[in-house]
Coordinates of C-alpha atoms in Angstrom, one line a residue:
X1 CA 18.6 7.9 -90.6
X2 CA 20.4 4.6 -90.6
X3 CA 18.5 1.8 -91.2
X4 CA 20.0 -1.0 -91.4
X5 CA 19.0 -3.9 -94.5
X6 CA 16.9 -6.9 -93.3
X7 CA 19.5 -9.9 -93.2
X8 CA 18.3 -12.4 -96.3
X9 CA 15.8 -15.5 -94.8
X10 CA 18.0 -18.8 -94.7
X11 CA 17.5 -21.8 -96.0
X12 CA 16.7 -23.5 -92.8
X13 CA 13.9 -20.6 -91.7
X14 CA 12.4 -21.1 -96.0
X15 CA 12.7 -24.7 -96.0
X16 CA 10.9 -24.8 -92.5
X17 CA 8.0 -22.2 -93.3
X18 CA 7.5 -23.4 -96.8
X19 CA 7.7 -27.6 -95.4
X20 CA 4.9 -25.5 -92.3
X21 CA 2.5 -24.2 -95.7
X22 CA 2.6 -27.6 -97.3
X23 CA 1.3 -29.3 -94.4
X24 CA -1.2 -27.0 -93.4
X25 CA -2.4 -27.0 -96.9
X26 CA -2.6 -30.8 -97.0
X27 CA -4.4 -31.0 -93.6
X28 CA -7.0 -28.1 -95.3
X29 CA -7.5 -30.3 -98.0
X30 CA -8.5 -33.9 -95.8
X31 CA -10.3 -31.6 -93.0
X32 CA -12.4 -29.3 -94.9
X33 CA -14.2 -32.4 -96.9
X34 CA -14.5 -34.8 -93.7
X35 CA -15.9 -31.7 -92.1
X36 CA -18.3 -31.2 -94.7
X37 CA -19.4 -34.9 -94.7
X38 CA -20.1 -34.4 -90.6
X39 CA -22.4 -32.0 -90.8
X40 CA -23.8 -31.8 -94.2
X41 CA -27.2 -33.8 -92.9
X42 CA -27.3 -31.2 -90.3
X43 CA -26.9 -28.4 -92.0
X44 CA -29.5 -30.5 -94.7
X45 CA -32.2 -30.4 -92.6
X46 CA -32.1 -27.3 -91.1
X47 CA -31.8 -25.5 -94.8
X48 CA -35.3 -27.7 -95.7
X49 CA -37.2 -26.5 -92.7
X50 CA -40.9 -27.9 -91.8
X51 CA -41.6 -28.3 -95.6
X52 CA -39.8 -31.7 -95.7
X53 CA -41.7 -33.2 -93.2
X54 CA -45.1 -33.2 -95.6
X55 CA -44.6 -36.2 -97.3
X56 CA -46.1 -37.1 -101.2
X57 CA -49.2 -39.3 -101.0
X58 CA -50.8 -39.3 -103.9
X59 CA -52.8 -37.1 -107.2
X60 CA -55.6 -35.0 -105.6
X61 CA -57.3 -36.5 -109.0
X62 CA -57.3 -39.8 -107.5
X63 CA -59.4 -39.3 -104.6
X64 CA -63.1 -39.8 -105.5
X65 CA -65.8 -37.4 -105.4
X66 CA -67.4 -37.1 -101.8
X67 CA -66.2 -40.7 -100.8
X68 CA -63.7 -41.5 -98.3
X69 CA -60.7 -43.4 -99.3
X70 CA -58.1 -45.3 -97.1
X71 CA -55.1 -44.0 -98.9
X72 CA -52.0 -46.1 -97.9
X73 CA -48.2 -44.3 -97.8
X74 CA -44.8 -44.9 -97.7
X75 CA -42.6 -42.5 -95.2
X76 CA -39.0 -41.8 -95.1
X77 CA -37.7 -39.6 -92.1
X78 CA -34.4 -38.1 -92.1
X79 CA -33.3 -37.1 -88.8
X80 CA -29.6 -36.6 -89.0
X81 CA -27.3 -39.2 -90.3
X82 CA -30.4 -41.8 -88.8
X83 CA -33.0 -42.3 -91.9
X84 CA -36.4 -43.8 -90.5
X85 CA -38.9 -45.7 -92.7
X86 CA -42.5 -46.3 -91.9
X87 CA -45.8 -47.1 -93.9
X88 CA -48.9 -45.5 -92.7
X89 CA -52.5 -44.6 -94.1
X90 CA -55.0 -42.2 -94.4
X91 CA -58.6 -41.3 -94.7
X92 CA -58.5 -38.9 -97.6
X93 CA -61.4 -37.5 -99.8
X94 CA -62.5 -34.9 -102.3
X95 CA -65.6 -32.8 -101.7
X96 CA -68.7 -33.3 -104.1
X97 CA -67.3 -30.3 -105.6
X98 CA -64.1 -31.4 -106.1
X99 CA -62.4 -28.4 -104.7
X100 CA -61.7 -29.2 -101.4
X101 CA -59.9 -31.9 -99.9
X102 CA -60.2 -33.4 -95.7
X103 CA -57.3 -35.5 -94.4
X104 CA -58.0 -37.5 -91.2
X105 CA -55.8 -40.1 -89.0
X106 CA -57.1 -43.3 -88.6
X107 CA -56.1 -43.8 -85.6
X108 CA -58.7 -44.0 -82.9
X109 CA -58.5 -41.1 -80.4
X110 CA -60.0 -43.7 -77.8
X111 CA -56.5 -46.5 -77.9
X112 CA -55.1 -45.9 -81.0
X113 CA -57.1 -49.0 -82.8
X114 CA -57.1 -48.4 -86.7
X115 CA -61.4 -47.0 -88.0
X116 CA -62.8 -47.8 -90.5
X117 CA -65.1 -46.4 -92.9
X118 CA -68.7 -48.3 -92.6
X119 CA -70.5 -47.4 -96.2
X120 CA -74.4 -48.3 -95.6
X121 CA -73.8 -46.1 -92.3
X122 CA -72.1 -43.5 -93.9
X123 CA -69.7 -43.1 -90.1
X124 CA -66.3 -44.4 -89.2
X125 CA -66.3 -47.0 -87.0
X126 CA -63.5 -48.4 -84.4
X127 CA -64.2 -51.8 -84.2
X128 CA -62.2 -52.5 -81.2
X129 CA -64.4 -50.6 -78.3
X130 CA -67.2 -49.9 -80.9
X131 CA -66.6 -45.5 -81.0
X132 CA -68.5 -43.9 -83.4
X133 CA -67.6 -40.5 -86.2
X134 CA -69.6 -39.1 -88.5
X135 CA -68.5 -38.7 -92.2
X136 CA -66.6 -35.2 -90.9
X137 CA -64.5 -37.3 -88.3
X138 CA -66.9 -35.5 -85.4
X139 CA -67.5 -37.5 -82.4
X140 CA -71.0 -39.4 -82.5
X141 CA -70.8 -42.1 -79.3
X142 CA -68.6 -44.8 -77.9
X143 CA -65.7 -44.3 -75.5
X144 CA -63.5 -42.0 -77.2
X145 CA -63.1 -38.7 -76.0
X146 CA -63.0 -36.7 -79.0
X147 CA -63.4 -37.0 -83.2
X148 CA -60.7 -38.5 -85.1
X149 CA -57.5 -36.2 -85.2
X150 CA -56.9 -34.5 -88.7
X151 CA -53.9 -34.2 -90.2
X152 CA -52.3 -31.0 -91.8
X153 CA -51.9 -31.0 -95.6
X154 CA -51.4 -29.3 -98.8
X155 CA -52.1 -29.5 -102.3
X156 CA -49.1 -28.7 -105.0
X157 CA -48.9 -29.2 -108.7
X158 CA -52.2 -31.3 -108.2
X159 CA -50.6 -33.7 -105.5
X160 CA -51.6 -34.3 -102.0
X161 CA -49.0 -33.8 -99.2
X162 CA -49.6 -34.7 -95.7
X163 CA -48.0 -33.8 -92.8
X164 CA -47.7 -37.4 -90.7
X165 CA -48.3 -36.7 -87.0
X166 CA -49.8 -39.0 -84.2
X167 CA -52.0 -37.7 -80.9
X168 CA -52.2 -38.4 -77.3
X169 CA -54.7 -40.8 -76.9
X170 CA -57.7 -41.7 -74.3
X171 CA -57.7 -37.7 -73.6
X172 CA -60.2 -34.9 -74.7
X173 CA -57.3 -32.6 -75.9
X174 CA -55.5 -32.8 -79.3
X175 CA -51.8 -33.0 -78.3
X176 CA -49.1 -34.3 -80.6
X177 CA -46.5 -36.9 -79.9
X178 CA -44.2 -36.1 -82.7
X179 CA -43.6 -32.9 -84.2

């Protein structure tokens, strides 16, 4: 067989492919980063799942026994590149026990007015329309349509997580507004 050698590469076809390698390599190098910082807050939230919406409110320890507290919280939300801030509350408390915690909204079901916790009573009260709960959060009278929402929560390492939601309000049905 005659096979004939491969003629050498030139210097114009080496000097153009290696000058081709460089520049690719340099456009890697700024496009791969830039790419990274794009999406990273995407690619963020999706890798932290429903988890990172429970946010920290406070030591399970610091609740008292069988009394309702009004704890207050600071929220950050990270949707994205856009980062959201809010402070809320809620109406937190510790069995007798000590074992088991309820977490309510304090938001009134009836037109979202904040309720507060009447002690000689032992009920939550809204004092804008005058709706009445029991010390569960269960409907008792006034013009709302149902008992205050709760809220979904869990305890780690001895600290209270909540999971910030609000509800449709003036309607019998629980439906959220945010997920």
């Amino acid at each position: 067989m005659n096979e004939q050698p491969k003629p050498p590469v030139k210097r114009r076809t080496f000097l153009s492919l290696a000058t081709g390698a460089v520049v690719a390599t340099m456009g890697a190098l700024v496009a791969v980063p830039a790419t990274i910082y794009a999406f990273a807050p995407l690619w963020g939230s999706r890798r932290h799942g429903t988890s990172s919406r429970f946010t920290k409110i406070c030591a399970v320890k610091s609740l008292p026994l069988g009394q309702w507290r009004l704890v207050p919280f600071h929220m950050i939300q990270r949707n994205g590149w856009e980062k959201t801030e809010s402070d809320h509350a809620i109406w937190a408390r510790r069995d007798a026990s000590g074992v088991q915690v309820s977490v309510l909204s304090p938001i009134c079901p009836h037109l979202g007015c904040p309720i507060g916790w009447q002690e000689p009573r032992h009920e939550f009260v809204c004092p804008c329309h005058g709706s009445v709960f029991n010390n569960n959060g269960k409907y008792v009278s006034g013009p709302a349509s149902r008992g205050m929402d709760p809220l979904k929560f869990h305890v780690r390492h001895g600290q209270l997580y909540v999971h910030w939601e609000e509800f449709k309000e003036g309607i019998p049905q629980r439906i959220p507004l945010s997920g």
